[in-house]
Coordinates of C-alpha atoms in Angstrom, one line a residue:
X707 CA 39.5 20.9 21.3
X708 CA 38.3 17.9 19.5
X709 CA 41.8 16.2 20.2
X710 CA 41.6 17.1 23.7
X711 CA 38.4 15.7 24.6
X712 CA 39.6 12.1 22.8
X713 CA 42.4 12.5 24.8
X714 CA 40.8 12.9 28.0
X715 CA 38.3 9.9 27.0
X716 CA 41.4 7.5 26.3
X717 CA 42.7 8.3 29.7
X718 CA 39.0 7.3 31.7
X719 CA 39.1 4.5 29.3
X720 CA 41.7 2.9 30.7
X721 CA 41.5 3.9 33.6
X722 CA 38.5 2.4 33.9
X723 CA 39.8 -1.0 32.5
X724 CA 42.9 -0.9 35.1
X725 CA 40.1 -0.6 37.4
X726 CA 38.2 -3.8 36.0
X727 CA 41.6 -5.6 35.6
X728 CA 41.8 -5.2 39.7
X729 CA 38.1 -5.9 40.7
X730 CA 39.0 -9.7 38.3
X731 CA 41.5 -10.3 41.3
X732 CA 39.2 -10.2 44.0
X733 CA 37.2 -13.4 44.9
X734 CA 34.1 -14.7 43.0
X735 CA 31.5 -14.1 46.0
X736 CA 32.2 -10.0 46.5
X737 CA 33.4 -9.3 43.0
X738 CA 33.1 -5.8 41.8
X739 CA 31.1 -4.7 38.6
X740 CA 32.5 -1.7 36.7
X741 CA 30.7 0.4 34.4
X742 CA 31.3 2.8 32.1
X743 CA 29.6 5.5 30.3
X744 CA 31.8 7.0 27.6
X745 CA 33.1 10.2 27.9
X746 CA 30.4 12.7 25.4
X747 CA 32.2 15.3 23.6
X748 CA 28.5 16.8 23.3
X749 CA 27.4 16.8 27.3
X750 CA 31.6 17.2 28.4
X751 CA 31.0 14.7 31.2
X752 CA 31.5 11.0 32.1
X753 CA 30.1 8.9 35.2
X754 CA 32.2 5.9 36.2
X755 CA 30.0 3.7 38.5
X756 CA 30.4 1.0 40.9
X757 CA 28.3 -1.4 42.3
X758 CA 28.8 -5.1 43.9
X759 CA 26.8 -7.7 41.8
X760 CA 28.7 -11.2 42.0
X761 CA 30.4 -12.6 38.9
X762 CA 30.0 -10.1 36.5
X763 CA 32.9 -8.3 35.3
X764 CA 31.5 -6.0 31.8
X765 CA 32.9 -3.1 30.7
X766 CA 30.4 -0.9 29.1
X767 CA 30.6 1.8 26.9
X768 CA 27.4 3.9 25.0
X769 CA 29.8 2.0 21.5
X770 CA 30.0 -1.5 22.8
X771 CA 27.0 -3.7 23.4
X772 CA 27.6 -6.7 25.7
X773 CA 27.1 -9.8 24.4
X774 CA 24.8 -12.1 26.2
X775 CA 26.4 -15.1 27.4
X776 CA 24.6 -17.1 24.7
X777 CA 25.8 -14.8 22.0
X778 CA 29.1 -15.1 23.3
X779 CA 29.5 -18.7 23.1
X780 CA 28.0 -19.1 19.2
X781 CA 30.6 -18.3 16.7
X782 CA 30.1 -15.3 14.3
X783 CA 28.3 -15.8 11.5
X784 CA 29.3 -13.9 8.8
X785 CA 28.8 -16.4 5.7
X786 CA 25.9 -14.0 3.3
X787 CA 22.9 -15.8 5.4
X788 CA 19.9 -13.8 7.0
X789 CA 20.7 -12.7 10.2
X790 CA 17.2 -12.8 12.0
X791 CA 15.5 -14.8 13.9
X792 CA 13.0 -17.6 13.6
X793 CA 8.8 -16.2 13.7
X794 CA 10.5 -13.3 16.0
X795 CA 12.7 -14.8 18.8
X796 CA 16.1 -14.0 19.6
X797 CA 17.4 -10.8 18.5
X798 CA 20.0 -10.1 15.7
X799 CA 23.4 -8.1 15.1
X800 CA 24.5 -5.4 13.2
X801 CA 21.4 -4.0 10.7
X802 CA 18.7 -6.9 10.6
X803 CA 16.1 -8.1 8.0
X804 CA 13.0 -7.9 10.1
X805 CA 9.9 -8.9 9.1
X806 CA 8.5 -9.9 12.6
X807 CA 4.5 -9.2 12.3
X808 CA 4.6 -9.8 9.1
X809 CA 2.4 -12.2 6.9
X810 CA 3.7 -13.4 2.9
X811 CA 2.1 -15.2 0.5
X812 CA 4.1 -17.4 -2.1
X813 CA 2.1 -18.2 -5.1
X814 CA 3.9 -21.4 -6.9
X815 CA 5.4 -23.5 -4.2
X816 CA 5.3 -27.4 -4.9
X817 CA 8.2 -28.9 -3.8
X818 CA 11.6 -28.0 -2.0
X819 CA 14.2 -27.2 -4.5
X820 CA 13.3 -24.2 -6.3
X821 CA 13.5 -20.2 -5.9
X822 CA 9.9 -20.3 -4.1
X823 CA 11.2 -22.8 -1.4
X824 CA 14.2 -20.5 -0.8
X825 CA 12.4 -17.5 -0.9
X826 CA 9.7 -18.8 1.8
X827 CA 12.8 -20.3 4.1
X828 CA 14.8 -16.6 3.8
X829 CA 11.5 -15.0 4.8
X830 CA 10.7 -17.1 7.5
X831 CA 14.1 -16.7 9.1
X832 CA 13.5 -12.8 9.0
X833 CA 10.8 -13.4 11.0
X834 CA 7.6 -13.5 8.4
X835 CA 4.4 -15.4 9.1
X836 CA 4.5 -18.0 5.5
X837 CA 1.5 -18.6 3.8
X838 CA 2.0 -20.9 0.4
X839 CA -0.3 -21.5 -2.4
X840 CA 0.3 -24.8 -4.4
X841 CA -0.8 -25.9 -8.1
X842 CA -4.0 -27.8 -7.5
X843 CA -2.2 -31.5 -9.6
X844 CA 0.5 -31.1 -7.1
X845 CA -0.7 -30.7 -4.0
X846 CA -1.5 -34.0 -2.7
X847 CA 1.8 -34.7 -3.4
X848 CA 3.3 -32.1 -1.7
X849 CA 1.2 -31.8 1.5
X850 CA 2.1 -35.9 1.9
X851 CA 5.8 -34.8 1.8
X852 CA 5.6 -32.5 3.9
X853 CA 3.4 -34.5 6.4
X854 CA 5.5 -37.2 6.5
X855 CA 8.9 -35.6 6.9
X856 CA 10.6 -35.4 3.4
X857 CA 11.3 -31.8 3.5
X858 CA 12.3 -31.8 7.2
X859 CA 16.2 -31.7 6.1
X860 CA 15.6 -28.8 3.9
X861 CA 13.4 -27.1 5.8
X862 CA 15.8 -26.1 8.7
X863 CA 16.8 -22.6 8.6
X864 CA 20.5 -20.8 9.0
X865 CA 19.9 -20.5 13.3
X866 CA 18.8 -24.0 13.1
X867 CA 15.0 -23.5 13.1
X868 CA 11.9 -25.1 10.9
X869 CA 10.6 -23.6 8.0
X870 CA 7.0 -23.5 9.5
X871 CA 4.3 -23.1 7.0
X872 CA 0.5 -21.5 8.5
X873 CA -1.3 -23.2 5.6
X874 CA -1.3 -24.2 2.0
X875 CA -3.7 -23.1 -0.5
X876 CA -4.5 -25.0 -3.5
X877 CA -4.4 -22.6 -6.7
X878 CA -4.4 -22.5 -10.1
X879 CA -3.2 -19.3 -11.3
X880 CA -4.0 -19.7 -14.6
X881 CA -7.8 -18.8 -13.9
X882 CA -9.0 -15.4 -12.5
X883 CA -12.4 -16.3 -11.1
X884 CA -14.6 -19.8 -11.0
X885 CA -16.3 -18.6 -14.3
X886 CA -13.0 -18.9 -16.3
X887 CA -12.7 -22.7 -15.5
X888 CA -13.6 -24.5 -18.7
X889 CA -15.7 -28.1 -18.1
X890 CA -12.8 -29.9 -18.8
X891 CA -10.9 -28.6 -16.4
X892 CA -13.5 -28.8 -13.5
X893 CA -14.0 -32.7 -14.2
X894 CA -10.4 -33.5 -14.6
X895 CA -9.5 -35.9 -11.9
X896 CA -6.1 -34.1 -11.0
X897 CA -8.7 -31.5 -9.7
X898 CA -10.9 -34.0 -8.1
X899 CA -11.5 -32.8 -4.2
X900 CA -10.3 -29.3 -4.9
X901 CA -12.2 -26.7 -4.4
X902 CA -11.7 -22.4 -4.3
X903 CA -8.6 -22.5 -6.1
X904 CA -8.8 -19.5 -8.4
X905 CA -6.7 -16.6 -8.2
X906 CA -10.0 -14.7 -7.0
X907 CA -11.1 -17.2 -4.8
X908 CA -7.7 -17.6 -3.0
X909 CA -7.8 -14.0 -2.3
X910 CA -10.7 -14.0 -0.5
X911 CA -10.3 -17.6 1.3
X912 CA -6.6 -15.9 2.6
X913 CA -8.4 -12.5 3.6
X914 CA -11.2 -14.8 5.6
X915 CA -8.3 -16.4 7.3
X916 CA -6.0 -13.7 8.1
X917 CA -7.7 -10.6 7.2
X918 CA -4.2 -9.2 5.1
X919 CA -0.9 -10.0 4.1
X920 CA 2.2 -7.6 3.9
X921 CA 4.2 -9.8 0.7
X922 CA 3.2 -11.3 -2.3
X923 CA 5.9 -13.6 -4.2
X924 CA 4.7 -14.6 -7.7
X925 CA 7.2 -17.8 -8.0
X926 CA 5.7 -19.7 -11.1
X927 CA 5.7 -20.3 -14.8
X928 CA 4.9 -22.5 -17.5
X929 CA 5.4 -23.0 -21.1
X930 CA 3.6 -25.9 -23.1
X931 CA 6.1 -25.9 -25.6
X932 CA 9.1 -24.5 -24.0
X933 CA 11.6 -26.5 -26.0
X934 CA 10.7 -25.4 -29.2
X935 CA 12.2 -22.8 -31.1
X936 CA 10.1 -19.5 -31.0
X937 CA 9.0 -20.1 -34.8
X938 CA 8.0 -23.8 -34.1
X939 CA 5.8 -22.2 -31.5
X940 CA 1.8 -22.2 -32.0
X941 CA -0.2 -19.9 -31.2
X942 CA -1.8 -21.1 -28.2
X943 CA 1.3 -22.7 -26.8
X944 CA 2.9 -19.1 -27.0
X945 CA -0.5 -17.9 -25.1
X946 CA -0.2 -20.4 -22.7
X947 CA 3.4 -19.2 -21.4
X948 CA 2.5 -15.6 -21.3
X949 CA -1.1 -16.6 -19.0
X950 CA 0.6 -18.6 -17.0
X951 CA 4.2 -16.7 -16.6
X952 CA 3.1 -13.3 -16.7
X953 CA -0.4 -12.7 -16.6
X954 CA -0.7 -14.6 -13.6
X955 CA 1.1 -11.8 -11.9
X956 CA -0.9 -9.2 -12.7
X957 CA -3.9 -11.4 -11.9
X958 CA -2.5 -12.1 -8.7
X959 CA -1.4 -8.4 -7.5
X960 CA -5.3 -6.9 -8.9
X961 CA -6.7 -9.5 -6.5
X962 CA -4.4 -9.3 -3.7
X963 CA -3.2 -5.8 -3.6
X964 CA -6.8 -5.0 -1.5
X965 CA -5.4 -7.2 1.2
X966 CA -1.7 -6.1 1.1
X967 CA -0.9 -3.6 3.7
X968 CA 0.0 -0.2 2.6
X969 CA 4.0 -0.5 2.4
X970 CA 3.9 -3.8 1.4
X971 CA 6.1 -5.7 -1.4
X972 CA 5.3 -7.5 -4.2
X973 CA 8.1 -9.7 -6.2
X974 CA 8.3 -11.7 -9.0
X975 CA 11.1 -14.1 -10.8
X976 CA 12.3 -13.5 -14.3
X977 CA 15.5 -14.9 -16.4
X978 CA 18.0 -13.4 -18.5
X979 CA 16.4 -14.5 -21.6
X980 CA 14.2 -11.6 -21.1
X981 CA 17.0 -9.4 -22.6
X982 CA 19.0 -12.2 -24.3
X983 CA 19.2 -14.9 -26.8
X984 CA 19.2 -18.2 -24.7
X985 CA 18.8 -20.5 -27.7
X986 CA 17.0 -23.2 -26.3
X987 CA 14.6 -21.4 -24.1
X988 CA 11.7 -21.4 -26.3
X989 CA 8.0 -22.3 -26.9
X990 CA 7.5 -18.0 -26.1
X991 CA 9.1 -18.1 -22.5
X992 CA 11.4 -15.5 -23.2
X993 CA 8.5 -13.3 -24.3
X994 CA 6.8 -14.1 -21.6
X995 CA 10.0 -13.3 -18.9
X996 CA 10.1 -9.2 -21.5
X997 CA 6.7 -9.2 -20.9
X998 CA 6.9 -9.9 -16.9
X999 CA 9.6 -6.9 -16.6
X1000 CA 7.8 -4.4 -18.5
X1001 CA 4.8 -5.3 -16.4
X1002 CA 7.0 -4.7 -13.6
X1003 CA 8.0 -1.2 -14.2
X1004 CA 3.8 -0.2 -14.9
X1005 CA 2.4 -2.5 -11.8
X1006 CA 5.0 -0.2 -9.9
X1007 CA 4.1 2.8 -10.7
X1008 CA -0.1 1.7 -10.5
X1009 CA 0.1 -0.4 -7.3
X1010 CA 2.3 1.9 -6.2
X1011 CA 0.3 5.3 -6.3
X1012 CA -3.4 3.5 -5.6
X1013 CA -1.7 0.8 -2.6
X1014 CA 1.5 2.1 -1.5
X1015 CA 3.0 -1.0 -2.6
X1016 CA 6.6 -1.9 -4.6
X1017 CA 6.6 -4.2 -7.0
X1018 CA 10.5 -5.8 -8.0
X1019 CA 11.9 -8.5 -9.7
X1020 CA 14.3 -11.0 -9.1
X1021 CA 16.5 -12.5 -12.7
X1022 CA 17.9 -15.0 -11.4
X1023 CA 20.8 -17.2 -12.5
X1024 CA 20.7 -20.8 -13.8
X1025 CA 19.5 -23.2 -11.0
X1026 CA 19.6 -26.9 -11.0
X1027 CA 16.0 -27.3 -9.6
X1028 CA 13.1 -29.9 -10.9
X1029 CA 11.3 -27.3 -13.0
X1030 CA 14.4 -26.0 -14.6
X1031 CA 15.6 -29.5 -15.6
X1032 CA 12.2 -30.2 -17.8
X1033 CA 13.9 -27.4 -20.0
X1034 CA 16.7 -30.2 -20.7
X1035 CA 20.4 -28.3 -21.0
X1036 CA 20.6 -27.0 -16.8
X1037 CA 23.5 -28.4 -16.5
X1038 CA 25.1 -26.5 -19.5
X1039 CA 23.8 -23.2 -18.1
X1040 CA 25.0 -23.9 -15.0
X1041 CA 28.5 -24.9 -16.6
X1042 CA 28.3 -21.9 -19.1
X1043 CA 27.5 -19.5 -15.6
X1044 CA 30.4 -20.6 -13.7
X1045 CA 32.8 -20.3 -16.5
X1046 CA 31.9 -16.7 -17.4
X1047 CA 30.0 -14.6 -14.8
X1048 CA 32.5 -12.3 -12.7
X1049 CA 31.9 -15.0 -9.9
X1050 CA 32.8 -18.5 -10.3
X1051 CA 30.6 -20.1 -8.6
X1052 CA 27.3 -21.9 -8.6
X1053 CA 24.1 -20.6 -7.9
X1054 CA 22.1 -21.1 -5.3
X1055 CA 18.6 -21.0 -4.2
X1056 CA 19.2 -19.2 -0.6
X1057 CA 21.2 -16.5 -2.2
X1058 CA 18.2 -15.4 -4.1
X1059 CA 16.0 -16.1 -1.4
X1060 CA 18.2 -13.6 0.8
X1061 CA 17.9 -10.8 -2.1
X1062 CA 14.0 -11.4 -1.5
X1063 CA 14.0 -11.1 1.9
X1064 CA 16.0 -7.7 1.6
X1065 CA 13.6 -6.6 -1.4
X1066 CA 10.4 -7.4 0.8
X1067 CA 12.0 -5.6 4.2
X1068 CA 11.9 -2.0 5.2
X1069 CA 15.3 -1.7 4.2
X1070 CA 14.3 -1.6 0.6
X1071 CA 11.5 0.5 1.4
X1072 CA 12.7 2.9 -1.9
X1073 CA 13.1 0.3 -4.2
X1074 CA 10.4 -0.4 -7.1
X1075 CA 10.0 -1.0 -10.2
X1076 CA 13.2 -2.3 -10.6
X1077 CA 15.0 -5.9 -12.0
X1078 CA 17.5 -7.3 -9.6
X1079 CA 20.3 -9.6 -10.9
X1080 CA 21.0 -12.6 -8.9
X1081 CA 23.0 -14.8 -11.2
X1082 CA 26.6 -13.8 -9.9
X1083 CA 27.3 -11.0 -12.8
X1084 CA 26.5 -13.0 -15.4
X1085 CA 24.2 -10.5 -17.0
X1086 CA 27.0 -8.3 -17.0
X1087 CA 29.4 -10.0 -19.3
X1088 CA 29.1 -9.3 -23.1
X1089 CA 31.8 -12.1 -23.9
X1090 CA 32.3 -15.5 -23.1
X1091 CA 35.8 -16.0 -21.7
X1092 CA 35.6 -19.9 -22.1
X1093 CA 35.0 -19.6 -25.9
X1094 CA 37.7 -21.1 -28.0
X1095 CA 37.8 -18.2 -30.3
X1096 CA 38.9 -16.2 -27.1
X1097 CA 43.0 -16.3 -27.2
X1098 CA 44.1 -17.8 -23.6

């Protein structure tokens, strides 16, 4: 039965394109449009209709989607980027990352070559509303920049939009609340002119401005004395990396989750050195990156019952970006990456700001409390294939 019915559809099929073949030969100004409705095994009928509209020859099936004549004449892009449209025009192919109506917040954004950057452009092109909040020292500098242009090159998206940012919010996510902030930290001139920039006060300045969010990306770290071995380490430079690397995220989510939208996503960035010796990462950061992924796992499971939120993480490869260099041996990551993970290849920012556009849609609606690996299988290996003890 099943055979005949596809039978019986190939035949309407073409007969209905030998019928579209012969309304092409007639003349522009009384040209015939053909449609077709496929042939339903369910409702056993078909309807081939006719009608005389000039210059439009389509042949339509309930399978095949016309393309619109601007979608026709744009080549198919197929190359990993985010196929959405820029703050909710246009439409997109195939299954879409849509975040249309919907508001993020990036905590640690201060310049244009790092994970946040990415992350804010890939959300942006899905559609998101992007809201940023910059370290208070760096602001100035960055606003300026963006003011006068220097970002404008990076800041165009994969459909050949701009990166549009609503506002930036100066922040310090080191401190929780204005009664934190030691004296000498209030009458340092690289805070001069700033003002409400605790993780509290942020909170409350974006929920007087916009009432809620829907994401929250945690996209900073620090570590005093990160290129010192972990027992050269003091004390309070080991403190310092976990405040500002991993405590900051919690800080962040118990202020914010009131104003996140039940549904929404929450997403930080760690490192392999979490779960592996990376000598040179010191000065506690790799206790800090454990500590951010175990925090992970619990902020999913307590956001997630009293908010409805997820909370994920991104590791992410080796990335040749400003912060990354102050570390001082990038480029031998980088080098050591491409000769060993599964995928030669370097790095780069948009492909983990795609994974975070994914993670923060509704087509990662059951993922929490997980790590996601963006550093092209590296994590994976257990042996490195470019050693010299390795025979060839």
């Amino acid at each position: 039965m099943a055979a005949s019915l596809l039978s019986m559809q190939a035949a309407v099929t073409r007969t209905a394109v030998s019928a579209t073949q012969t309304a092409a030969g007639a003349t522009s100004s009384s040209a015939s449009k053909v449609r077709l409705t496929a042939f339903s095994p369910v409702t056993s009928n078909f309807h081939l209709r006719t009608s005389m509209l000039p210059d439009t020859l389509p042949l339509r099936t309930t399978n095949v989607r016309p393309l619109s004549k601007k979608a026709a004449e744009e080549p198919r892009r197929n190359d990993g980027k985010v196929f959405a449209s820029v703050n909710g025009t246009g439409s997109s192919p195939g299954l879409p990352i849509d975040l249309r109506g919907k508001r993020a917040f990036i905590a640690g954004v201060a310049d244009d070559q790092g994970f946040g950057w990415a992350i804010a452009k890939a959300l942006s092109a899905a559609g998101a509303e992007i809201l940023l909040g910059t370290w208070v020292p760096a602001l100035n500098i960055f606003e300026t920049s963006l003011r006068r242009g220097k970002f404008d090159e990076s800041r165009v998206l994969p459909n050949g939009g701009m990166l549009e940012i609503a506002k930036v919010y100066a922040l310090d996510a080191v401190f929780d609340t204005p009664e934190d902030v030691p004296e000498d930290i209030k009458n340092n001139k690289r805070y001069a002119g700033a003002s409400n920039w605790t993780v509290q006060e942020v909170a409350e300045a974006v929920k007087a401005d916009y009432g809620s969010i829907d994401i929250l990306v945690h996209s900073l770290a620090n570590g005093p004395e990160v290129t010192k071995p972990l027992l050269e380490t003091s004390r309070n430079g080991y403190l310092a990396a976990i405040s500002a690397s991993t405590y900051s995220y919690v800080s962040l989510l118990k202020y914010f989750a009131p104003i996140l939208n039940h549904g929404g996503a929450s997403l930080s960035l760690t490192y392999l050195a979490s779960e592996r010796i990376i000598p040179g990462y010191g000065g506690g950061m790799s206790s800090a990156k454990a500590a951010l992924e175990s925090d992970t796992r619990v902020l999913a499971f307590e956001a997630g019952r009293k908010h409805g939120i997820r909370v994920n993480t991104i590791s992410a490869g080796p990335l040749r970006s400003r912060a990354a260099k102050a570390i001082g041996f990038i480029d031998d990551m980088i080098n050591y990456s491409t000769a060993n993970a599964p995928l030669q290849q370097e790095l780069k920012a948009d492909d983990v700001g795609n994974t975070a556009a994914f993670l923060c849609s509704p087509l990662a609606s059951a993922i929490t409390g997980t790590v996601i690996y963006v550093d092209n299988g590296l994590h994976a290996m257990g042996l490195a294939v470019d050693s010299p003890c390795v025979a060839k």
